[in-house]
PDB file of C-alpha atoms and ligand atoms in Angstrom:
ATOM      1  CA  UNK A   1      60.800   0.950   6.284  1.00  0.00           C
ATOM      2  CA  UNK A   2      63.883  -0.450   4.168  1.00  0.00           C
ATOM      3  CA  UNK A   3      63.258  -0.658   0.805  1.00  0.00           C
ATOM      4  CA  UNK A   4      64.184  -0.469  -2.873  1.00  0.00           C
ATOM      5  CA  UNK A   5      62.173   1.170  -5.787  1.00  0.00           C
ATOM      6  CA  UNK A   6      62.266   0.647  -9.556  1.00  0.00           C
ATOM      7  CA  UNK A   7      60.147   2.218 -11.833  1.00  0.00           C
ATOM      8  CA  UNK A   8      58.497  -0.061 -14.706  1.00  0.00           C
ATOM      9  CA  UNK A   9      59.531   0.018 -18.264  1.00  0.00           C
ATOM     10  CA  UNK A  10      55.802   0.597 -19.128  1.00  0.00           C
ATOM     11  CA  UNK A  11      54.288   3.725 -17.486  1.00  0.00           C
ATOM     12  CA  UNK A  12      50.457   2.957 -17.678  1.00  0.00           C
ATOM     13  CA  UNK A  13      52.287  -1.106 -16.073  1.00  0.00           C
ATOM     14  CA  UNK A  14      51.437  -1.840 -12.455  1.00  0.00           C
ATOM     15  CA  UNK A  15      53.959  -1.179  -9.613  1.00  0.00           C
ATOM     16  CA  UNK A  16      54.492  -4.404  -7.919  1.00  0.00           C
ATOM     17  CA  UNK A  17      54.479  -4.203  -4.177  1.00  0.00           C
ATOM     18  CA  UNK A  18      57.421  -7.379  -3.365  1.00  0.00           C
ATOM     19  CA  UNK A  19      57.313  -8.656   0.097  1.00  0.00           C
ATOM     20  CA  UNK A  20      59.046 -11.331   1.541  1.00  0.00           C
ATOM     21  CA  UNK A  21      59.213 -14.298   3.665  1.00  0.00           C
ATOM     22  CA  UNK A  22      60.521 -14.685   6.927  1.00  0.00           C
ATOM     23  CA  UNK A  23      64.642 -14.277   6.635  1.00  0.00           C
ATOM     24  CA  UNK A  24      64.149 -12.614   3.729  1.00  0.00           C
ATOM     25  CA  UNK A  25      65.319  -9.629   2.320  1.00  0.00           C
ATOM     26  CA  UNK A  26      63.843  -6.904  -0.210  1.00  0.00           C
ATOM     27  CA  UNK A  27      66.346  -8.548  -2.809  1.00  0.00           C
ATOM     28  CA  UNK A  28      64.362 -12.123  -3.071  1.00  0.00           C
ATOM     29  CA  UNK A  29      61.571 -11.693  -5.137  1.00  0.00           C
ATOM     30  CA  UNK A  30      63.362  -9.650  -7.798  1.00  0.00           C
ATOM     31  CA  UNK A  31      63.857 -12.488  -9.868  1.00  0.00           C
ATOM     32  CA  UNK A  32      60.270 -13.365  -9.053  1.00  0.00           C
ATOM     33  CA  UNK A  33      59.025 -10.597  -9.988  1.00  0.00           C
ATOM     34  CA  UNK A  34      60.629 -10.303 -13.150  1.00  0.00           C
ATOM     35  CA  UNK A  35      59.358 -13.406 -14.311  1.00  0.00           C
ATOM     36  CA  UNK A  36      56.100 -12.778 -13.291  1.00  0.00           C
ATOM     37  CA  UNK A  37      56.007  -9.125 -15.073  1.00  0.00           C
ATOM     38  CA  UNK A  38      59.563  -7.776 -16.314  1.00  0.00           C
ATOM     39  CA  UNK A  39      57.651  -4.765 -17.653  1.00  0.00           C
ATOM     40  CA  UNK A  40      56.176  -3.379 -14.253  1.00  0.00           C
ATOM     41  CA  UNK A  41      57.740  -0.811 -11.426  1.00  0.00           C
ATOM     42  CA  UNK A  42      58.740  -2.720  -8.270  1.00  0.00           C
ATOM     43  CA  UNK A  43      58.661  -1.553  -4.702  1.00  0.00           C
ATOM     44  CA  UNK A  44      60.899  -4.160  -2.560  1.00  0.00           C
ATOM     45  CA  UNK A  45      59.764  -3.852   1.545  1.00  0.00           C
ATOM     46  CA  UNK A  46      62.178  -5.190   4.529  1.00  0.00           C
ATOM     47  CA  UNK A  47      59.956  -6.397   7.195  1.00  0.00           C
ATOM     48  CA  UNK A  48      60.606  -4.002   9.931  1.00  0.00           C
ATOM     49  CA  UNK A  49      60.316  -6.923  12.707  1.00  0.00           C
ATOM     50  CA  UNK A  50      62.929  -9.177  13.638  1.00  0.00           C
ATOM     51  CA  UNK A  51      62.924 -12.415  14.872  1.00  0.00           C
ATOM     52  CA  UNK A  52      66.221 -14.309  15.818  1.00  0.00           C
ATOM     53  CA  UNK A  53      67.721 -11.669  13.362  1.00  0.00           C
ATOM     54  CA  UNK A  54      65.496 -12.955  10.929  1.00  0.00           C
ATOM     55  CA  UNK A  55      63.041  -9.759   8.716  1.00  0.00           C
ATOM     56  CA  UNK A  56      59.762 -10.608   9.234  1.00  0.00           C
ATOM     57  CA  UNK A  57      56.594  -8.165   8.294  1.00  0.00           C
ATOM     58  CA  UNK A  58      54.794  -8.593  11.617  1.00  0.00           C
ATOM     59  CA  UNK A  59      55.967 -10.561  15.089  1.00  0.00           C
ATOM     60  CA  UNK A  60      54.351 -14.452  15.340  1.00  0.00           C
ATOM     61  CA  UNK A  61      54.069 -15.962  19.568  1.00  0.00           C
ATOM     62  CA  UNK A  62      54.613 -19.190  17.408  1.00  0.00           C
ATOM     63  CA  UNK A  63      54.753 -21.397  14.009  1.00  0.00           C
ATOM     64  CA  UNK A  64      51.266 -19.909  12.832  1.00  0.00           C
ATOM     65  CA  UNK A  65      50.396 -18.286  15.705  1.00  0.00           C
ATOM     66  CA  UNK A  66      50.115 -14.249  15.151  1.00  0.00           C
ATOM     67  CA  UNK A  67      50.694 -11.328  17.415  1.00  0.00           C
ATOM     68  CA  UNK A  68      47.210  -9.795  16.058  1.00  0.00           C
ATOM     69  CA  UNK A  69      48.108  -6.616  17.808  1.00  0.00           C
ATOM     70  CA  UNK A  70      51.393  -6.330  16.114  1.00  0.00           C
ATOM     71  CA  UNK A  71      49.880  -7.271  12.675  1.00  0.00           C
ATOM     72  CA  UNK A  72      46.714  -5.031  12.641  1.00  0.00           C
ATOM     73  CA  UNK A  73      49.796  -2.188  13.302  1.00  0.00           C
ATOM     74  CA  UNK A  74      52.704  -3.085  10.880  1.00  0.00           C
ATOM     75  CA  UNK A  75      49.407  -3.353   8.529  1.00  0.00           C
ATOM     76  CA  UNK A  76      49.061   0.000   8.564  1.00  0.00           C
ATOM     77  CA  UNK A  77      52.788   0.542   8.852  1.00  0.00           C
ATOM     78  CA  UNK A  78      52.636  -0.634   5.452  1.00  0.00           C
ATOM     79  CA  UNK A  79      49.582   0.952   4.152  1.00  0.00           C
ATOM     80  CA  UNK A  80      50.872   3.773   5.464  1.00  0.00           C
ATOM     81  CA  UNK A  81      54.652   3.286   3.201  1.00  0.00           C
ATOM     82  CA  UNK A  82      53.080   2.615   0.313  1.00  0.00           C
ATOM     83  CA  UNK A  83      50.765   5.835   0.226  1.00  0.00           C
ATOM     84  CA  UNK A  84      54.456   7.839   1.246  1.00  0.00           C
ATOM     85  CA  UNK A  85      56.479   5.738  -1.492  1.00  0.00           C
ATOM     86  CA  UNK A  86      53.755   6.600  -4.596  1.00  0.00           C
ATOM     87  CA  UNK A  87      54.398  10.151  -3.697  1.00  0.00           C
ATOM     88  CA  UNK A  88      57.956  10.098  -3.448  1.00  0.00           C
ATOM     89  CA  UNK A  89      59.165   8.110  -6.508  1.00  0.00           C
ATOM     90  CA  UNK A  90      55.912   9.034  -8.471  1.00  0.00           C
ATOM     91  CA  UNK A  91      54.226   5.768  -9.136  1.00  0.00           C
ATOM     92  CA  UNK A  92      50.080   5.347  -9.362  1.00  0.00           C
ATOM     93  CA  UNK A  93      48.982   4.316  -5.861  1.00  0.00           C
ATOM     94  CA  UNK A  94      45.552   3.194  -7.549  1.00  0.00           C
ATOM     95  CA  UNK A  95      47.632   0.667  -9.507  1.00  0.00           C
ATOM     96  CA  UNK A  96      49.891  -1.514  -7.178  1.00  0.00           C
ATOM     97  CA  UNK A  97      49.569  -5.590  -7.129  1.00  0.00           C
ATOM     98  CA  UNK A  98      51.033  -6.933  -4.851  1.00  0.00           C
ATOM     99  CA  UNK A  99      53.714 -10.197  -4.655  1.00  0.00           C
ATOM    100  CA  UNK A 100      54.106 -11.975  -2.091  1.00  0.00           C
ATOM    101  CA  UNK A 101      55.731 -15.163  -0.081  1.00  0.00           C
ATOM    102  CA  UNK A 102      54.885 -17.252   2.905  1.00  0.00           C
ATOM    103  CA  UNK A 103      55.241 -14.118   5.619  1.00  0.00           C
ATOM    104  CA  UNK A 104      54.731 -11.118   3.218  1.00  0.00           C
ATOM    105  CA  UNK A 105      51.645 -12.971   1.575  1.00  0.00           C
ATOM    106  CA  UNK A 106      50.113 -13.382   5.172  1.00  0.00           C
ATOM    107  CA  UNK A 107      51.086  -8.977   5.513  1.00  0.00           C
ATOM    108  CA  UNK A 108      49.581  -8.796   1.950  1.00  0.00           C
ATOM    109  CA  UNK A 109      46.276 -11.155   2.721  1.00  0.00           C
ATOM    110  CA  UNK A 110      46.340  -8.349   5.610  1.00  0.00           C
ATOM    111  CA  UNK A 111      46.098  -5.779   3.667  1.00  0.00           C
ATOM    112  CA  UNK A 112      43.270  -6.987   1.501  1.00  0.00           C
ATOM    113  CA  UNK A 113      41.610  -7.919   5.025  1.00  0.00           C
ATOM    114  CA  UNK A 114      41.963  -4.239   6.592  1.00  0.00           C
ATOM    115  CA  UNK A 115      41.793  -1.900   3.857  1.00  0.00           C
ATOM    116  CA  UNK A 116      39.503  -1.732   0.262  1.00  0.00           C
ATOM    117  CA  UNK A 117      42.013   0.088  -1.797  1.00  0.00           C
ATOM    118  CA  UNK A 118      45.044  -0.885  -0.392  1.00  0.00           C
ATOM    119  CA  UNK A 119      45.770  -3.368  -3.531  1.00  0.00           C
ATOM    120  CA  UNK A 120      44.706  -3.437  -7.352  1.00  0.00           C
ATOM    121  CA  UNK A 121      45.311  -7.080  -7.287  1.00  0.00           C
ATOM    122  CA  UNK A 122      47.647  -9.977  -5.421  1.00  0.00           C
ATOM    123  CA  UNK A 123      49.494 -13.075  -6.159  1.00  0.00           C
ATOM    124  CA  UNK A 124      50.048 -14.428  -2.591  1.00  0.00           C
ATOM    125  CA  UNK A 125      52.290 -17.756  -2.588  1.00  0.00           C
ATOM    126  CA  UNK A 126      51.918 -20.029   0.567  1.00  0.00           C
ATOM    127  CA  UNK A 127      49.078 -17.380   2.143  1.00  0.00           C
ATOM    128  CA  UNK A 128      47.701 -18.379   5.067  1.00  0.00           C
ATOM    129  CA  UNK A 129      43.989 -16.963   7.157  1.00  0.00           C
ATOM    130  CA  UNK A 130      46.394 -13.497   8.663  1.00  0.00           C
ATOM    131  CA  UNK A 131      43.601 -12.674  11.185  1.00  0.00           C
ATOM    132  CA  UNK A 132      39.896 -14.076  11.733  1.00  0.00           C
ATOM    133  CA  UNK A 133      36.828 -12.657  13.289  1.00  0.00           C
ATOM    134  CA  UNK A 134      37.213  -8.937  10.917  1.00  0.00           C
ATOM    135  CA  UNK A 135      34.647  -8.007   8.677  1.00  0.00           C
ATOM    136  CA  UNK A 136      36.235  -7.532   5.211  1.00  0.00           C
ATOM    137  CA  UNK A 137      35.905  -4.501   3.217  1.00  0.00           C
ATOM    138  CA  UNK A 138      34.159  -4.643   0.131  1.00  0.00           C
ATOM    139  CA  UNK A 139      37.104  -6.186  -2.366  1.00  0.00           C
ATOM    140  CA  UNK A 140      34.500  -6.346  -5.648  1.00  0.00           C
ATOM    141  CA  UNK A 141      36.620  -7.686  -8.402  1.00  0.00           C
ATOM    142  CA  UNK A 142      40.060  -7.579  -6.644  1.00  0.00           C
ATOM    143  CA  UNK A 143      42.097 -10.223  -8.394  1.00  0.00           C
ATOM    144  CA  UNK A 144      43.942 -12.599  -6.247  1.00  0.00           C
ATOM    145  CA  UNK A 145      45.809 -15.331  -7.580  1.00  0.00           C
ATOM    146  CA  UNK A 146      46.649 -18.120  -4.117  1.00  0.00           C
ATOM    147  CA  UNK A 147      49.425 -20.954  -4.704  1.00  0.00           C
ATOM    148  CA  UNK A 148      48.978 -23.269  -2.305  1.00  0.00           C
ATOM    149  CA  UNK A 149      50.469 -27.085  -1.879  1.00  0.00           C
ATOM    150  CA  UNK A 150      48.574 -29.566  -0.756  1.00  0.00           C
ATOM    151  CA  UNK A 151      51.082 -30.842   1.919  1.00  0.00           C
ATOM    152  CA  UNK A 152      52.049 -27.693   2.648  1.00  0.00           C
ATOM    153  CA  UNK A 153      53.144 -27.760   6.701  1.00  0.00           C
ATOM    154  CA  UNK A 154      52.304 -24.417   7.565  1.00  0.00           C
ATOM    155  CA  UNK A 155      49.209 -23.647   6.069  1.00  0.00           C
ATOM    156  CA  UNK A 156      46.852 -26.940   5.645  1.00  0.00           C
ATOM    157  CA  UNK A 157      44.396 -27.454   2.535  1.00  0.00           C
ATOM    158  CA  UNK A 158      41.753 -26.264   4.445  1.00  0.00           C
ATOM    159  CA  UNK A 159      42.942 -23.280   5.797  1.00  0.00           C
ATOM    160  CA  UNK A 160      43.801 -22.102   2.454  1.00  0.00           C
ATOM    161  CA  UNK A 161      39.654 -22.719   1.627  1.00  0.00           C
ATOM    162  CA  UNK A 162      38.911 -21.282   4.583  1.00  0.00           C
ATOM    163  CA  UNK A 163      41.255 -18.076   3.080  1.00  0.00           C
ATOM    164  CA  UNK A 164      39.505 -18.358  -0.478  1.00  0.00           C
ATOM    165  CA  UNK A 165      36.313 -18.443   0.828  1.00  0.00           C
ATOM    166  CA  UNK A 166      36.236 -15.410   3.286  1.00  0.00           C
ATOM    167  CA  UNK A 167      37.979 -13.136   0.363  1.00  0.00           C
ATOM    168  CA  UNK A 168      35.215 -14.773  -2.339  1.00  0.00           C
ATOM    169  CA  UNK A 169      32.362 -13.382   0.091  1.00  0.00           C
ATOM    170  CA  UNK A 170      34.184  -9.804  -0.044  1.00  0.00           C
ATOM    171  CA  UNK A 171      34.023 -10.264  -3.945  1.00  0.00           C
ATOM    172  CA  UNK A 172      37.419 -10.930  -4.357  1.00  0.00           C
ATOM    173  CA  UNK A 173      38.054 -12.853  -7.717  1.00  0.00           C
ATOM    174  CA  UNK A 174      40.040 -15.495  -6.388  1.00  0.00           C
ATOM    175  CA  UNK A 175      42.029 -17.894  -8.717  1.00  0.00           C
ATOM    176  CA  UNK A 176      43.541 -20.870  -6.626  1.00  0.00           C
ATOM    177  CA  UNK A 177      46.415 -23.018  -8.152  1.00  0.00           C
ATOM    178  CA  UNK A 178      47.375 -26.118  -5.876  1.00  0.00           C
ATOM    179  CA  UNK A 179      50.537 -27.639  -6.043  1.00  0.00           C
ATOM    180  CA  UNK A 180      51.467 -31.208  -4.700  1.00  0.00           C
ATOM    181  CA  UNK A 181      54.475 -29.991  -2.983  1.00  0.00           C
ATOM    182  CA  UNK A 182      54.764 -28.619   0.547  1.00  0.00           C
ATOM    183  CA  UNK A 183      55.375 -24.779   1.750  1.00  0.00           C
ATOM    184  CA  UNK A 184      58.256 -23.760  -1.562  1.00  0.00           C
ATOM    185  CA  UNK A 185      57.895 -22.022  -4.268  1.00  0.00           C
ATOM    186  CA  UNK A 186      57.528 -24.295  -7.618  1.00  0.00           C
ATOM    187  CA  UNK A 187      58.543 -23.515 -10.900  1.00  0.00           C
ATOM    188  CA  UNK A 188      54.855 -24.702 -11.209  1.00  0.00           C
ATOM    189  CA  UNK A 189      53.594 -22.126  -9.224  1.00  0.00           C
ATOM    190  CA  UNK A 190      55.310 -19.272 -10.827  1.00  0.00           C
ATOM    191  CA  UNK A 191      54.124 -20.527 -14.203  1.00  0.00           C
ATOM    192  CA  UNK A 192      50.560 -20.182 -13.064  1.00  0.00           C
ATOM    193  CA  UNK A 193      51.068 -16.746 -11.505  1.00  0.00           C
ATOM    194  CA  UNK A 194      52.695 -15.755 -14.508  1.00  0.00           C
ATOM    195  CA  UNK A 195      49.752 -16.450 -17.042  1.00  0.00           C
ATOM    196  CA  UNK A 196      47.286 -15.381 -14.527  1.00  0.00           C
ATOM    197  CA  UNK A 197      49.158 -11.839 -14.106  1.00  0.00           C
ATOM    198  CA  UNK A 198      48.943 -11.672 -17.755  1.00  0.00           C
ATOM    199  CA  UNK A 199      45.466 -12.459 -18.179  1.00  0.00           C
ATOM    200  CA  UNK A 200      44.691  -9.596 -15.532  1.00  0.00           C
ATOM    201  CA  UNK A 201      46.845  -7.002 -15.859  1.00  0.00           C
ATOM    202  CA  UNK A 202      49.123  -8.081 -19.022  1.00  0.00           C
ATOM    203  CA  UNK A 203      48.456  -5.411 -22.355  1.00  0.00           C
TER     204      UNK A 203
HETATM  205  C1  MLT B   1      53.854 -16.950   9.277  1.00  0.00           C
HETATM  206  O1  MLT B   1      54.521 -16.541  10.442  1.00  0.00           O
HETATM  207  O2  MLT B   1      53.704 -15.492   8.693  1.00  0.00           O
HETATM  208  C2  MLT B   1      53.906 -17.652   8.141  1.00  0.00           C
HETATM  209  O3  MLT B   1      54.661 -18.706   9.368  1.00  0.00           O
HETATM  210  C3  MLT B   1      54.525 -17.829   7.356  1.00  0.00           C
HETATM  211  C4  MLT B   1      56.556 -17.945   7.369  1.00  0.00           C
HETATM  212  O4  MLT B   1      56.970 -18.727   8.255  1.00  0.00           O
HETATM  213  O5  MLT B   1      56.757 -16.881   7.600  1.00  0.00           O
END
């Protein structure tokens, strides 16, 4: 997968797996990563699917309607890619924290829904429920930050609550942050993610 890797300043710090929104690239979330965890390494990936020229991490049939077969295929593709990248660059595969926005948050959510050991934690900015009707792995103690907007036209508050319940039922420690805006990433939400990250992964 197209990507960029930067080694972290602190060897014990997590590697952030950066996952952009629809139409983004591997460059989009570098500033966000810098704000949340400046000492962390970064593996930033570009989605392999193109929708009218816009990179995404999996296909959709319409806005908010996912191509589930492709989602499952792409989730495994990303999982395998992170394994291979850890070998290639020599970072600790068990110390990877995803930071995703929108479509990127949805594939990060799908990693959590499908694999027990994919992520040590996750920052999900405006995620949806990636897939329904699957049994989640044991996510005991996996910390997850969810940033949501009360007026998000793409992800309703009900869907955010549903996601929260599914993750919590699998044992994840979910912190939900509500902003009073829509689907966009706000400064408040970034501040909340940064404080959450420091409390979970800071030294
Ligand atoms: C998705 O397709 O993953 C969601 O609708 C969010 C987005 O627009 O990317």
